[in-house]
PDB file of C-alpha atoms (C1' of nucleotides) in Angstrom:
ATOM      1  CA  MET D   1      85.660 127.637 134.134  1.00 63.00           C
ATOM      2  CA  PRO D   2      88.150 126.652 132.187  1.00 87.00           C
ATOM      3  CA  GLU D   3      91.312 128.591 132.768  1.00 95.00           C
ATOM      4  CA  LEU D   4      93.592 129.846 135.661  1.00 96.00           C
ATOM      5  CA  PRO D   5      91.784 133.080 136.370  1.00 96.00           C
ATOM      6  CA  GLU D   6      88.207 131.023 136.756  1.00 96.00           C
ATOM      7  CA  ILE D   7      89.965 128.318 138.187  1.00 96.00           C
ATOM      8  CA  ALA D   8      91.609 130.419 141.407  1.00 97.00           C
ATOM      9  CA  ASN D   9      88.586 132.136 141.801  1.00 96.00           C
ATOM     10  CA  ARG D  10      86.469 128.830 141.887  1.00 96.00           C
ATOM     11  CA  SER D  11      88.619 127.601 144.136  1.00 97.00           C
ATOM     12  CA  ARG D  12      89.064 130.361 146.695  1.00 97.00           C
ATOM     13  CA  GLU D  13      85.047 130.568 146.702  1.00 97.00           C
ATOM     14  CA  LEU D  14      84.379 126.718 147.268  1.00 97.00           C
ATOM     15  CA  ASN D  15      87.263 127.088 150.299  1.00 98.00           C
ATOM     16  CA  ALA D  16      85.503 129.914 152.189  1.00 97.00           C
ATOM     17  CA  ARG D  17      81.972 128.125 151.722  1.00 97.00           C
ATOM     18  CA  LEU D  18      83.139 124.679 152.070  1.00 97.00           C
ATOM     19  CA  THR D  19      85.926 123.915 154.494  1.00 98.00           C
ATOM     20  CA  GLY D  20      84.827 122.185 157.755  1.00 98.00           C
ATOM     21  CA  LYS D  21      81.709 120.394 155.896  1.00 98.00           C
ATOM     22  CA  GLN D  22      81.153 117.097 155.241  1.00 98.00           C
ATOM     23  CA  ILE D  23      80.138 114.599 152.366  1.00 98.00           C
ATOM     24  CA  ARG D  24      77.002 113.065 152.893  1.00 97.00           C
ATOM     25  CA  GLY D  25      76.071 111.659 149.323  1.00 96.00           C
ATOM     26  CA  ILE D  26      76.962 111.635 145.559  1.00 96.00           C
ATOM     27  CA  GLU D  27      74.864 111.124 142.715  1.00 95.00           C
ATOM     28  CA  VAL D  28      76.339 110.722 139.608  1.00 95.00           C
ATOM     29  CA  SER D  29      74.558 110.833 135.905  1.00 92.00           C
ATOM     30  CA  GLN D  30      77.730 110.746 133.744  1.00 92.00           C
ATOM     31  CA  PRO D  31      79.934 107.786 135.122  1.00 92.00           C
ATOM     32  CA  LYS D  32      82.558 108.757 132.347  1.00 91.00           C
ATOM     33  CA  SER D  33      83.647 111.355 134.071  1.00 94.00           C
ATOM     34  CA  LEU D  34      84.870 109.745 137.325  1.00 95.00           C
ATOM     35  CA  ASN D  35      88.749 107.816 137.015  1.00 95.00           C
ATOM     36  CA  LEU D  36      86.444 105.096 139.273  1.00 95.00           C
ATOM     37  CA  SER D  37      83.267 103.132 139.091  1.00 94.00           C
ATOM     38  CA  VAL D  38      80.812 104.941 140.976  1.00 95.00           C
ATOM     39  CA  GLU D  39      80.656 102.469 143.167  1.00 95.00           C
ATOM     40  CA  ASP D  40      84.539 103.130 144.157  1.00 96.00           C
ATOM     41  CA  PHE D  41      84.115 107.077 143.935  1.00 96.00           C
ATOM     42  CA  THR D  42      81.172 106.890 146.348  1.00 96.00           C
ATOM     43  CA  ALA D  43      82.719 104.907 148.595  1.00 97.00           C
ATOM     44  CA  ALA D  44      85.934 106.892 148.829  1.00 97.00           C
ATOM     45  CA  LEU D  45      84.317 109.879 149.348  1.00 97.00           C
ATOM     46  CA  GLN D  46      81.259 109.237 151.320  1.00 97.00           C
ATOM     47  CA  GLY D  47      81.680 111.033 155.018  1.00 98.00           C
ATOM     48  CA  ALA D  48      84.787 112.465 154.292  1.00 98.00           C
ATOM     49  CA  ARG D  49      85.184 115.923 155.558  1.00 98.00           C
ATOM     50  CA  ILE D  50      86.524 118.614 153.132  1.00 98.00           C
ATOM     51  CA  GLU D  51      89.758 120.532 154.765  1.00 98.00           C
ATOM     52  CA  GLU D  52      90.718 122.549 152.352  1.00 98.00           C
ATOM     53  CA  VAL D  53      90.282 123.559 148.448  1.00 98.00           C
ATOM     54  CA  GLY D  54      92.647 124.900 146.152  1.00 97.00           C
ATOM     55  CA  TYR D  55      93.831 124.576 142.807  1.00 97.00           C
ATOM     56  CA  HIS D  56      96.744 123.620 140.261  1.00 97.00           C
ATOM     57  CA  GLY D  57      96.580 124.599 136.390  1.00 96.00           C
ATOM     58  CA  LYS D  58      93.290 124.486 135.433  1.00 97.00           C
ATOM     59  CA  TRP D  59      92.467 121.445 138.156  1.00 97.00           C
ATOM     60  CA  ILE D  60      90.704 122.248 141.787  1.00 97.00           C
ATOM     61  CA  GLN D  61      91.578 120.350 144.167  1.00 97.00           C
ATOM     62  CA  ALA D  62      89.795 119.614 147.437  1.00 98.00           C
ATOM     63  CA  ARG D  63      91.528 117.654 150.205  1.00 98.00           C
ATOM     64  CA  THR D  64      89.725 116.127 152.755  1.00 98.00           C
ATOM     65  CA  ASP D  65      90.405 113.660 155.550  1.00 98.00           C
ATOM     66  CA  ARG D  66      89.840 110.621 152.823  1.00 97.00           C
ATOM     67  CA  GLY D  67      91.928 112.074 150.131  1.00 97.00           C
ATOM     68  CA  TRP D  68      91.602 114.307 147.140  1.00 97.00           C
ATOM     69  CA  LEU D  69      88.286 115.107 145.424  1.00 98.00           C
ATOM     70  CA  LEU D  70      89.840 116.697 141.851  1.00 97.00           C
ATOM     71  CA  ILE D  71      87.620 118.545 139.454  1.00 97.00           C
ATOM     72  CA  ASN D  72      88.681 119.587 135.876  1.00 97.00           C
ATOM     73  CA  MET D  73      85.974 121.543 134.058  1.00 96.00           C
ATOM     74  CA  GLY D  74      87.087 120.637 130.619  1.00 94.00           C
ATOM     75  CA  MET D  75      85.919 123.262 128.136  1.00 92.00           C
ATOM     76  CA  GLY D  76      83.486 125.120 130.241  1.00 92.00           C
ATOM     77  CA  GLY D  77      80.678 124.577 132.440  1.00 93.00           C
ATOM     78  CA  GLU D  78      78.904 125.262 135.777  1.00 94.00           C
ATOM     79  CA  LEU D  79      79.986 124.420 139.521  1.00 96.00           C
ATOM     80  CA  LEU D  80      77.746 125.653 141.215  1.00 96.00           C
ATOM     81  CA  VAL D  81      76.722 125.332 145.438  1.00 96.00           C
ATOM     82  CA  LEU D  82      72.919 125.553 145.816  1.00 95.00           C
ATOM     83  CA  ASP D  83      70.225 124.521 147.798  1.00 94.00           C
ATOM     84  CA  ARG D  84      68.141 121.134 146.515  1.00 93.00           C
ATOM     85  CA  SER D  85      65.265 123.236 145.433  1.00 93.00           C
ATOM     86  CA  ARG D  86      67.606 124.625 143.133  1.00 93.00           C
ATOM     87  CA  LEU D  87      69.447 122.267 141.528  1.00 93.00           C
ATOM     88  CA  PRO D  88      69.229 123.114 137.525  1.00 92.00           C
ATOM     89  CA  GLU D  89      68.213 119.819 135.135  1.00 89.00           C
ATOM     90  CA  LYS D  90      71.688 119.839 133.582  1.00 90.00           C
ATOM     91  CA  ARG D  91      74.154 118.043 136.016  1.00 92.00           C
ATOM     92  CA  ARG D  92      76.899 115.580 135.937  1.00 94.00           C
ATOM     93  CA  VAL D  93      77.615 115.267 139.397  1.00 96.00           C
ATOM     94  CA  VAL D  94      76.084 116.607 142.490  1.00 96.00           C
ATOM     95  CA  ILE D  95      77.751 115.913 145.962  1.00 97.00           C
ATOM     96  CA  GLU D  96      75.544 116.520 148.856  1.00 97.00           C
ATOM     97  CA  LEU D  97      76.994 118.106 152.190  1.00 98.00           C
ATOM     98  CA  ASP D  98      75.947 117.682 155.967  1.00 97.00           C
ATOM     99  CA  ASP D  99      74.834 121.386 155.852  1.00 97.00           C
ATOM    100  CA  ALA D 100      71.851 120.439 153.224  1.00 95.00           C
ATOM    101  CA  SER D 101      74.051 122.269 150.277  1.00 96.00           C
ATOM    102  CA  PHE D 102      75.083 120.875 147.112  1.00 97.00           C
ATOM    103  CA  ILE D 103      77.879 121.149 144.839  1.00 97.00           C
ATOM    104  CA  CYS D 104      76.999 120.805 141.229  1.00 96.00           C
ATOM    105  CA  ILE D 105      78.928 120.186 138.757  1.00 96.00           C
ATOM    106  CA  ASN D 106      78.112 120.384 134.948  1.00 94.00           C
ATOM    107  CA  PHE D 107      80.443 120.743 132.220  1.00 92.00           C
ATOM    108  CA  TRP D 108      78.812 121.229 128.965  1.00 87.00           C
ATOM    109  CA  TRP D 109      80.944 118.330 127.142  1.00 87.00           C
ATOM    110  CA  PHE D 110      83.692 116.480 128.568  1.00 89.00           C
ATOM    111  CA  GLY D 111      85.161 117.140 132.078  1.00 94.00           C
ATOM    112  CA  TYR D 112      86.737 115.184 135.156  1.00 96.00           C
ATOM    113  CA  VAL D 113      85.347 114.336 138.818  1.00 97.00           C
ATOM    114  CA  HIS D 114      88.668 112.396 140.433  1.00 97.00           C
ATOM    115  CA  TYR D 115      89.661 110.858 143.771  1.00 97.00           C
ATOM    116  CA  ALA D 116      92.767 110.272 144.400  1.00 97.00           C
ATOM    117  CA  PRO D 117      94.334 108.809 148.057  1.00 97.00           C
ATOM    118  CA  ALA D 118      95.833 111.096 150.275  1.00 97.00           C
ATOM    119  CA  ASP D 119      99.125 111.010 149.175  1.00 96.00           C
ATOM    120  CA  GLY D 120      98.272 109.664 145.484  1.00 95.00           C
ATOM    121  CA  LEU D 121      97.891 113.865 143.761  1.00 95.00           C
ATOM    122  CA  GLY D 122     101.615 112.945 142.403  1.00 94.00           C
ATOM    123  CA  ARG D 123     100.224 109.186 141.108  1.00 94.00           C
ATOM    124  CA  HIS D 124      97.450 111.048 139.440  1.00 95.00           C
ATOM    125  CA  PRO D 125      97.889 110.773 135.469  1.00 94.00           C
ATOM    126  CA  MET D 126      97.084 114.324 134.562  1.00 95.00           C
ATOM    127  CA  VAL D 127      97.257 116.146 138.015  1.00 96.00           C
ATOM    128  CA  GLY D 128     101.043 114.566 138.841  1.00 95.00           C
ATOM    129  CA  LYS D 129     102.218 115.585 135.697  1.00 94.00           C
ATOM    130  CA  LEU D 130     101.501 119.563 135.537  1.00 96.00           C
ATOM    131  CA  GLY D 131     103.969 122.045 135.893  1.00 96.00           C
ATOM    132  CA  PRO D 132     104.010 125.068 137.867  1.00 96.00           C
ATOM    133  CA  ASN D 133     101.140 127.302 138.070  1.00 97.00           C
ATOM    134  CA  ALA D 134     101.888 129.981 135.490  1.00 97.00           C
ATOM    135  CA  LEU D 135     101.323 132.869 137.675  1.00 97.00           C
ATOM    136  CA  GLU D 136     103.841 131.489 139.942  1.00 97.00           C
ATOM    137  CA  VAL D 137     106.672 131.339 137.109  1.00 97.00           C
ATOM    138  CA  GLY D 138     109.214 134.465 137.610  1.00 97.00           C
ATOM    139  CA  PRO D 139     111.166 135.418 134.855  1.00 97.00           C
ATOM    140  CA  ALA D 140     114.231 133.784 136.011  1.00 97.00           C
ATOM    141  CA  GLU D 141     112.313 130.542 136.053  1.00 96.00           C
ATOM    142  CA  LEU D 142     110.961 130.639 132.415  1.00 97.00           C
ATOM    143  CA  HIS D 143     114.658 131.520 131.565  1.00 97.00           C
ATOM    144  CA  GLN D 144     115.474 127.973 133.022  1.00 96.00           C
ATOM    145  CA  MET D 145     112.532 126.208 131.811  1.00 96.00           C
ATOM    146  CA  LEU D 146     112.544 127.621 128.093  1.00 96.00           C
ATOM    147  CA  ASN D 147     116.135 126.447 127.948  1.00 94.00           C
ATOM    148  CA  GLY D 148     116.616 123.501 125.629  1.00 92.00           C
ATOM    149  CA  GLN D 149     113.352 123.471 124.277  1.00 93.00           C
ATOM    150  CA  ARG D 150     112.271 123.027 121.021  1.00 91.00           C
ATOM    151  CA  GLY D 151     109.027 123.675 118.911  1.00 93.00           C
ATOM    152  CA  SER D 152     106.635 127.010 118.969  1.00 95.00           C
ATOM    153  CA  LEU D 153     105.734 128.744 121.784  1.00 96.00           C
ATOM    154  CA  LYS D 154     102.083 128.377 121.478  1.00 96.00           C
ATOM    155  CA  ALA D 155     102.727 124.695 121.906  1.00 95.00           C
ATOM    156  CA  PHE D 156     104.598 124.991 125.075  1.00 96.00           C
ATOM    157  CA  LEU D 157     102.467 127.496 126.835  1.00 97.00           C
ATOM    158  CA  LEU D 158      99.638 125.434 126.305  1.00 96.00           C
ATOM    159  CA  ASP D 159     101.526 121.997 127.251  1.00 96.00           C
ATOM    160  CA  GLN D 160      99.816 121.523 131.259  1.00 95.00           C
ATOM    161  CA  SER D 161     103.013 119.440 132.129  1.00 95.00           C
ATOM    162  CA  LYS D 162     105.292 122.861 131.287  1.00 96.00           C
ATOM    163  CA  ILE D 163     102.967 125.531 132.569  1.00 97.00           C
ATOM    164  CA  ALA D 164      99.718 125.033 134.090  1.00 96.00           C
ATOM    165  CA  GLY D 165      96.520 127.168 133.677  1.00 96.00           C
ATOM    166  CA  ILE D 166      96.938 128.754 130.536  1.00 96.00           C
ATOM    167  CA  GLY D 167      94.160 127.962 127.890  1.00 95.00           C
ATOM    168  CA  ASN D 168      93.255 128.877 124.336  1.00 95.00           C
ATOM    169  CA  ALA D 169      91.723 131.774 125.770  1.00 95.00           C
ATOM    170  CA  TYR D 170      93.967 133.934 127.476  1.00 96.00           C
ATOM    171  CA  ILE D 171      96.740 132.937 125.319  1.00 96.00           C
ATOM    172  CA  HIS D 172      96.045 135.197 122.344  1.00 96.00           C
ATOM    173  CA  ASP D 173      96.429 138.460 124.974  1.00 97.00           C
ATOM    174  CA  ILE D 174      99.505 137.119 126.689  1.00 97.00           C
ATOM    175  CA  LEU D 175     101.459 136.466 123.310  1.00 97.00           C
ATOM    176  CA  PHE D 176     100.064 139.930 121.906  1.00 97.00           C
ATOM    177  CA  LEU D 177     101.735 141.571 125.038  1.00 98.00           C
ATOM    178  CA  ALA D 178     104.615 139.887 124.835  1.00 98.00           C
ATOM    179  CA  ARG D 179     104.626 140.836 120.980  1.00 98.00           C
ATOM    180  CA  LEU D 180     105.523 137.502 120.248  1.00 97.00           C
ATOM    181  CA  HIS D 181     104.016 135.012 117.264  1.00 97.00           C
ATOM    182  CA  PRO D 182     102.476 132.116 118.434  1.00 96.00           C
ATOM    183  CA  LEU D 183     104.625 130.059 116.275  1.00 95.00           C
ATOM    184  CA  ARG D 184     107.736 131.571 117.412  1.00 96.00           C
ATOM    185  CA  LYS D 185     110.416 128.939 118.007  1.00 95.00           C
ATOM    186  CA  ILE D 186     111.524 128.664 121.312  1.00 96.00           C
ATOM    187  CA  ASP D 187     114.785 128.280 120.605  1.00 95.00           C
ATOM    188  CA  SER D 188     115.010 131.711 118.791  1.00 95.00           C
ATOM    189  CA  LEU D 189     113.955 133.903 121.696  1.00 96.00           C
ATOM    190  CA  CYS D 190     116.376 136.394 122.939  1.00 96.00           C
ATOM    191  CA  HIS D 191     116.446 137.183 126.398  1.00 97.00           C
ATOM    192  CA  GLU D 192     114.823 140.136 127.049  1.00 97.00           C
ATOM    193  CA  GLU D 193     112.104 138.507 124.811  1.00 97.00           C
ATOM    194  CA  VAL D 194     111.783 135.784 127.514  1.00 97.00           C
ATOM    195  CA  ASP D 195     111.456 138.724 129.904  1.00 98.00           C
ATOM    196  CA  ARG D 196     108.408 140.270 128.096  1.00 98.00           C
ATOM    197  CA  LEU D 197     106.589 136.821 127.992  1.00 98.00           C
ATOM    198  CA  ALA D 198     107.136 136.296 131.638  1.00 98.00           C
ATOM    199  CA  GLN D 199     105.764 139.752 132.236  1.00 98.00           C
ATOM    200  CA  ALA D 200     102.946 138.871 129.594  1.00 98.00           C
ATOM    201  CA  ILE D 201     101.682 136.026 131.509  1.00 97.00           C
ATOM    202  CA  GLN D 202     101.003 137.830 134.609  1.00 97.00           C
ATOM    203  CA  ASP D 203      99.259 140.623 132.451  1.00 98.00           C
ATOM    204  CA  GLY D 204      97.421 138.569 130.554  1.00 97.00           C
ATOM    205  CA  LEU D 205      95.597 136.642 133.356  1.00 97.00           C
ATOM    206  CA  CYS D 206      95.799 138.692 136.726  1.00 97.00           C
ATOM    207  CA  PRO D 207      92.820 141.575 135.314  1.00 97.00           C
ATOM    208  CA  SER D 208      90.510 138.281 134.907  1.00 96.00           C
ATOM    209  CA  LEU D 209      91.421 136.739 137.992  1.00 97.00           C
ATOM    210  CA  GLU D 210      91.095 140.011 140.010  1.00 96.00           C
ATOM    211  CA  LYS D 211      87.711 140.615 138.709  1.00 96.00           C
ATOM    212  CA  GLY D 212      86.467 137.364 139.206  1.00 95.00           C
ATOM    213  CA  GLY D 213      86.975 135.462 136.012  1.00 95.00           C
ATOM    214  CA  GLY D 214      85.878 135.779 132.583  1.00 94.00           C
ATOM    215  CA  PHE D 215      82.254 136.959 131.711  1.00 93.00           C
ATOM    216  CA  TYR D 216      81.378 133.634 130.069  1.00 91.00           C
ATOM    217  CA  GLU D 217      81.934 131.918 133.042  1.00 93.00           C
ATOM    218  CA  VAL D 218      79.971 131.697 136.266  1.00 94.00           C
ATOM    219  CA  ASP D 219      81.009 131.731 140.084  1.00 95.00           C
ATOM    220  CA  ILE D 220      79.589 129.515 142.851  1.00 96.00           C
ATOM    221  CA  ASP D 221      76.330 131.530 142.893  1.00 95.00           C
ATOM    222  CA  GLY D 222      75.903 131.187 139.242  1.00 94.00           C
ATOM    223  CA  GLN D 223      77.255 135.098 138.917  1.00 94.00           C
ATOM    224  CA  LYS D 224      79.066 135.908 135.734  1.00 93.00           C
ATOM    225  CA  GLY D 225      82.672 136.941 135.844  1.00 94.00           C
ATOM    226  CA  GLY D 226      83.482 140.418 135.718  1.00 94.00           C
ATOM    227  CA  PHE D 227      86.326 140.371 133.385  1.00 95.00           C
ATOM    228  CA  THR D 228      84.388 141.994 129.852  1.00 94.00           C
ATOM    229  CA  ALA D 229      84.590 140.993 126.516  1.00 93.00           C
ATOM    230  CA  ALA D 230      85.870 144.587 126.353  1.00 94.00           C
ATOM    231  CA  GLU D 231      89.030 143.630 128.330  1.00 96.00           C
ATOM    232  CA  ILE D 232      89.966 141.133 125.828  1.00 96.00           C
ATOM    233  CA  ILE D 233      92.520 142.673 123.697  1.00 96.00           C
ATOM    234  CA  VAL D 234      92.944 141.115 120.373  1.00 96.00           C
ATOM    235  CA  GLY D 235      91.324 137.503 121.521  1.00 95.00           C
ATOM    236  CA  TYR D 236      88.190 136.731 119.425  1.00 94.00           C
ATOM    237  CA  ARG D 237      88.426 140.573 117.304  1.00 95.00           C
ATOM    238  CA  GLU D 238      89.318 139.469 113.863  1.00 94.00           C
ATOM    239  CA  GLY D 239      89.413 142.577 111.460  1.00 94.00           C
ATOM    240  CA  GLN D 240      89.273 145.064 114.583  1.00 96.00           C
ATOM    241  CA  PRO D 241      92.024 147.433 114.433  1.00 96.00           C
ATOM    242  CA  CYS D 242      95.132 146.448 116.703  1.00 97.00           C
ATOM    243  CA  PRO D 243      95.091 149.032 119.903  1.00 97.00           C
ATOM    244  CA  VAL D 244      98.918 149.759 119.348  1.00 98.00           C
ATOM    245  CA  CYS D 245      98.963 149.947 115.773  1.00 97.00           C
ATOM    246  CA  GLY D 246      95.961 150.054 113.958  1.00 97.00           C
ATOM    247  CA  THR D 247      96.819 146.989 111.899  1.00 97.00           C
ATOM    248  CA  SER D 248      93.423 144.541 111.023  1.00 96.00           C
ATOM    249  CA  ILE D 249      93.741 141.858 113.334  1.00 96.00           C
ATOM    250  CA  GLN D 250      93.903 138.429 111.901  1.00 95.00           C
ATOM    251  CA  LYS D 251      92.737 134.965 112.863  1.00 94.00           C
ATOM    252  CA  ILE D 252      94.908 132.466 111.809  1.00 94.00           C
ATOM    253  CA  LYS D 253      95.316 128.834 112.214  1.00 92.00           C
ATOM    254  CA  THR D 254      98.190 127.009 115.130  1.00 93.00           C
ATOM    255  CA  GLY D 255      97.738 123.496 114.995  1.00 88.00           C
ATOM    256  CA  SER D 256      94.325 122.427 115.761  1.00 88.00           C
ATOM    257  CA  THR D 257      93.651 125.978 117.364  1.00 92.00           C
ATOM    258  CA  ALA D 258      92.904 129.181 115.871  1.00 94.00           C
ATOM    259  CA  SER D 259      95.376 131.782 117.349  1.00 95.00           C
ATOM    260  CA  PHE D 260      94.443 136.009 117.117  1.00 96.00           C
ATOM    261  CA  ILE D 261      97.420 138.273 116.362  1.00 96.00           C
ATOM    262  CA  CYS D 262      98.287 141.556 115.306  1.00 97.00           C
ATOM    263  CA  PRO D 263     100.693 140.385 112.338  1.00 96.00           C
ATOM    264  CA  GLN D 264     102.601 143.854 112.733  1.00 97.00           C
ATOM    265  CA  CYS D 265     102.944 144.099 116.212  1.00 97.00           C
ATOM    266  CA  GLN D 266     103.830 140.218 116.952  1.00 97.00           C
ATOM    267  CA  VAL D 267     106.832 138.415 115.390  1.00 95.00           C
TER     268      VAL D 267
ATOM    269  C1'  DT S   1      72.777 120.564 108.071  1.00 92.63           C
ATOM    270  C1'  DA S   2      77.921 122.398 108.608  1.00 92.63           C
ATOM    271  C1'  DT S   3      81.205 124.124 111.634  1.00 92.63           C
ATOM    272  C1'  DC S   4      83.060 126.234 115.714  1.00 92.63           C
ATOM    273  C1'  DT S   5      84.476 126.089 120.758  1.00 92.63           C
ATOM    274  C1'  DT S   6      87.852 128.037 126.691  1.00 92.63           C
ATOM    275  C1'  DG S   7      90.298 120.458 127.438  1.00 92.63           C
ATOM    276  C1'  DT S   8      93.403 116.236 127.640  1.00 92.63           C
ATOM    277  C1'  DT S   9      94.622 112.031 125.716  1.00 92.63           C
ATOM    278  C1'  DA S  10      96.330 108.522 122.262  1.00 92.63           C
ATOM    279  C1'  DA S  11      97.732 107.539 117.661  1.00 92.63           C
ATOM    280  C1'  DT S  12     100.100 108.066 113.884  1.00 92.63           C
ATOM    281  C1'  DC S  13     103.974 110.446 110.765  1.00 92.63           C
ATOM    282  C1'  DG S  14     108.208 112.042 109.631  1.00 92.63           C
TER     283       DG S  14
ATOM    284  C1'  DA H   1     112.933 110.144 121.056  1.00 92.63           C
ATOM    285  C1'  DC H   2     111.038 114.105 119.874  1.00 92.63           C
ATOM    286  C1'  DG H   3     107.604 117.538 117.467  1.00 92.63           C
ATOM    287  C1'  DA H   4     103.741 118.101 114.512  1.00 92.63           C
ATOM    288  C1'  DT H   5      99.170 116.700 113.054  1.00 92.63           C
ATOM    289  C1'  DT H   6      94.584 114.312 113.524  1.00 92.63           C
ATOM    290  C1'  DA H   7      91.292 112.029 115.705  1.00 92.63           C
ATOM    291  C1'  DA H   8      88.195 111.312 119.450  1.00 92.63           C
ATOM    292  C1'  DC H   9      85.860 112.044 123.525  1.00 92.63           C
ATOM    293  C1'  DA H  10      80.519 112.998 127.775  1.00 92.63           C
ATOM    294  C1'  DA H  11      77.719 119.130 124.019  1.00 92.63           C
ATOM    295  C1'  DG H  12      75.886 123.128 122.662  1.00 92.63           C
ATOM    296  C1'  DA H  13      75.488 127.560 120.265  1.00 92.63           C
ATOM    297  C1'  DT H  14      75.170 129.772 115.581  1.00 92.63           C
TER     298       DT H  14
END
DNA sequence: TATCTTGTTAATCG
DNA sequence: ACGATTAACAAGAT
C-alpha cells in the first residue's frame, strides 16, 4: 500500500479497529525491517496500549502509551488484522493483541517496522524529515514551497522531505492533470501552472482515497481497493490514446523511474 | 534467464 | 552545497 490513498485508508481502518487494544506479543521473522534489535523492539512495545493510529506520507503511525509503532510498507504488501487461524504463511512481523487478533505485516520486498519513543517522532531519521502531507498542501503553500527550488518537477514531488505521500504510481496522473511534463524545471513554472499543480495533486489522489485505495492493494481484511485500473488516466497506458487529444501515451525514462505521459498535453 | 516494479538511503560525479 | 545518476537492499511476477 505504497502511497497516500492506501496509507490513509489503512490508517483509518487500523484506528477504528485497534484503538484501546494492548500489545501482547510480537513475532519478527525479518529482523532487518526493524530499527532496533528484536529484543529491544519487543521490550519497547510489549504491553503498550494503542491510543490512536494516523499517518504521515507513506508512514503509518500508531501512537501507544509506550511510544510509536511506525510502519512503512515499502513497495507493497499486506497489512492485515485477523485471527490466529487465518495467519498467512508470508509474514514479516506479527503483533498479537489482547483480544486475540493479530496485526500481520508482509511487504513483498523492503519495508520498515520501527519504534520511536513518545517524544521521538521528530528525531526519527525518516519520519522526522517528512514534508507536509500532500493533501494538506494548498495553492498558496505550494507556491511558497516551490519558490527557489531547482531541479525537475518529478523529483520534487517524489521527495518525501518536500511533500509527503506521492509515489511513482499516482504521479503519472497528477502530472497529466496539471498538464506538466515530469522533467519540467521547477524554476520555469509560472503562477498559473503552480495553481494547476496544486489542484492536480488533490484530483490525482482523492478518487483513490475515497474508494479505499488502489485495486492492487488490499485493506486490513484483505479486500481489494475500489480504485480500478480503468480509473487511471495515463499511468501504465503506453500506446493508448490520450483521453484529451488522442495522442499516443508514451513511456519515458525519468531518472531511475519510468513516467507515462501525453507528449502533446504535458509541456 | 532477464527485466520490470508502487520505496528509501547512500555513494558518487560534475 | 546541490542536482543528477546509480547501486543496494529483505522479493515476486512475467
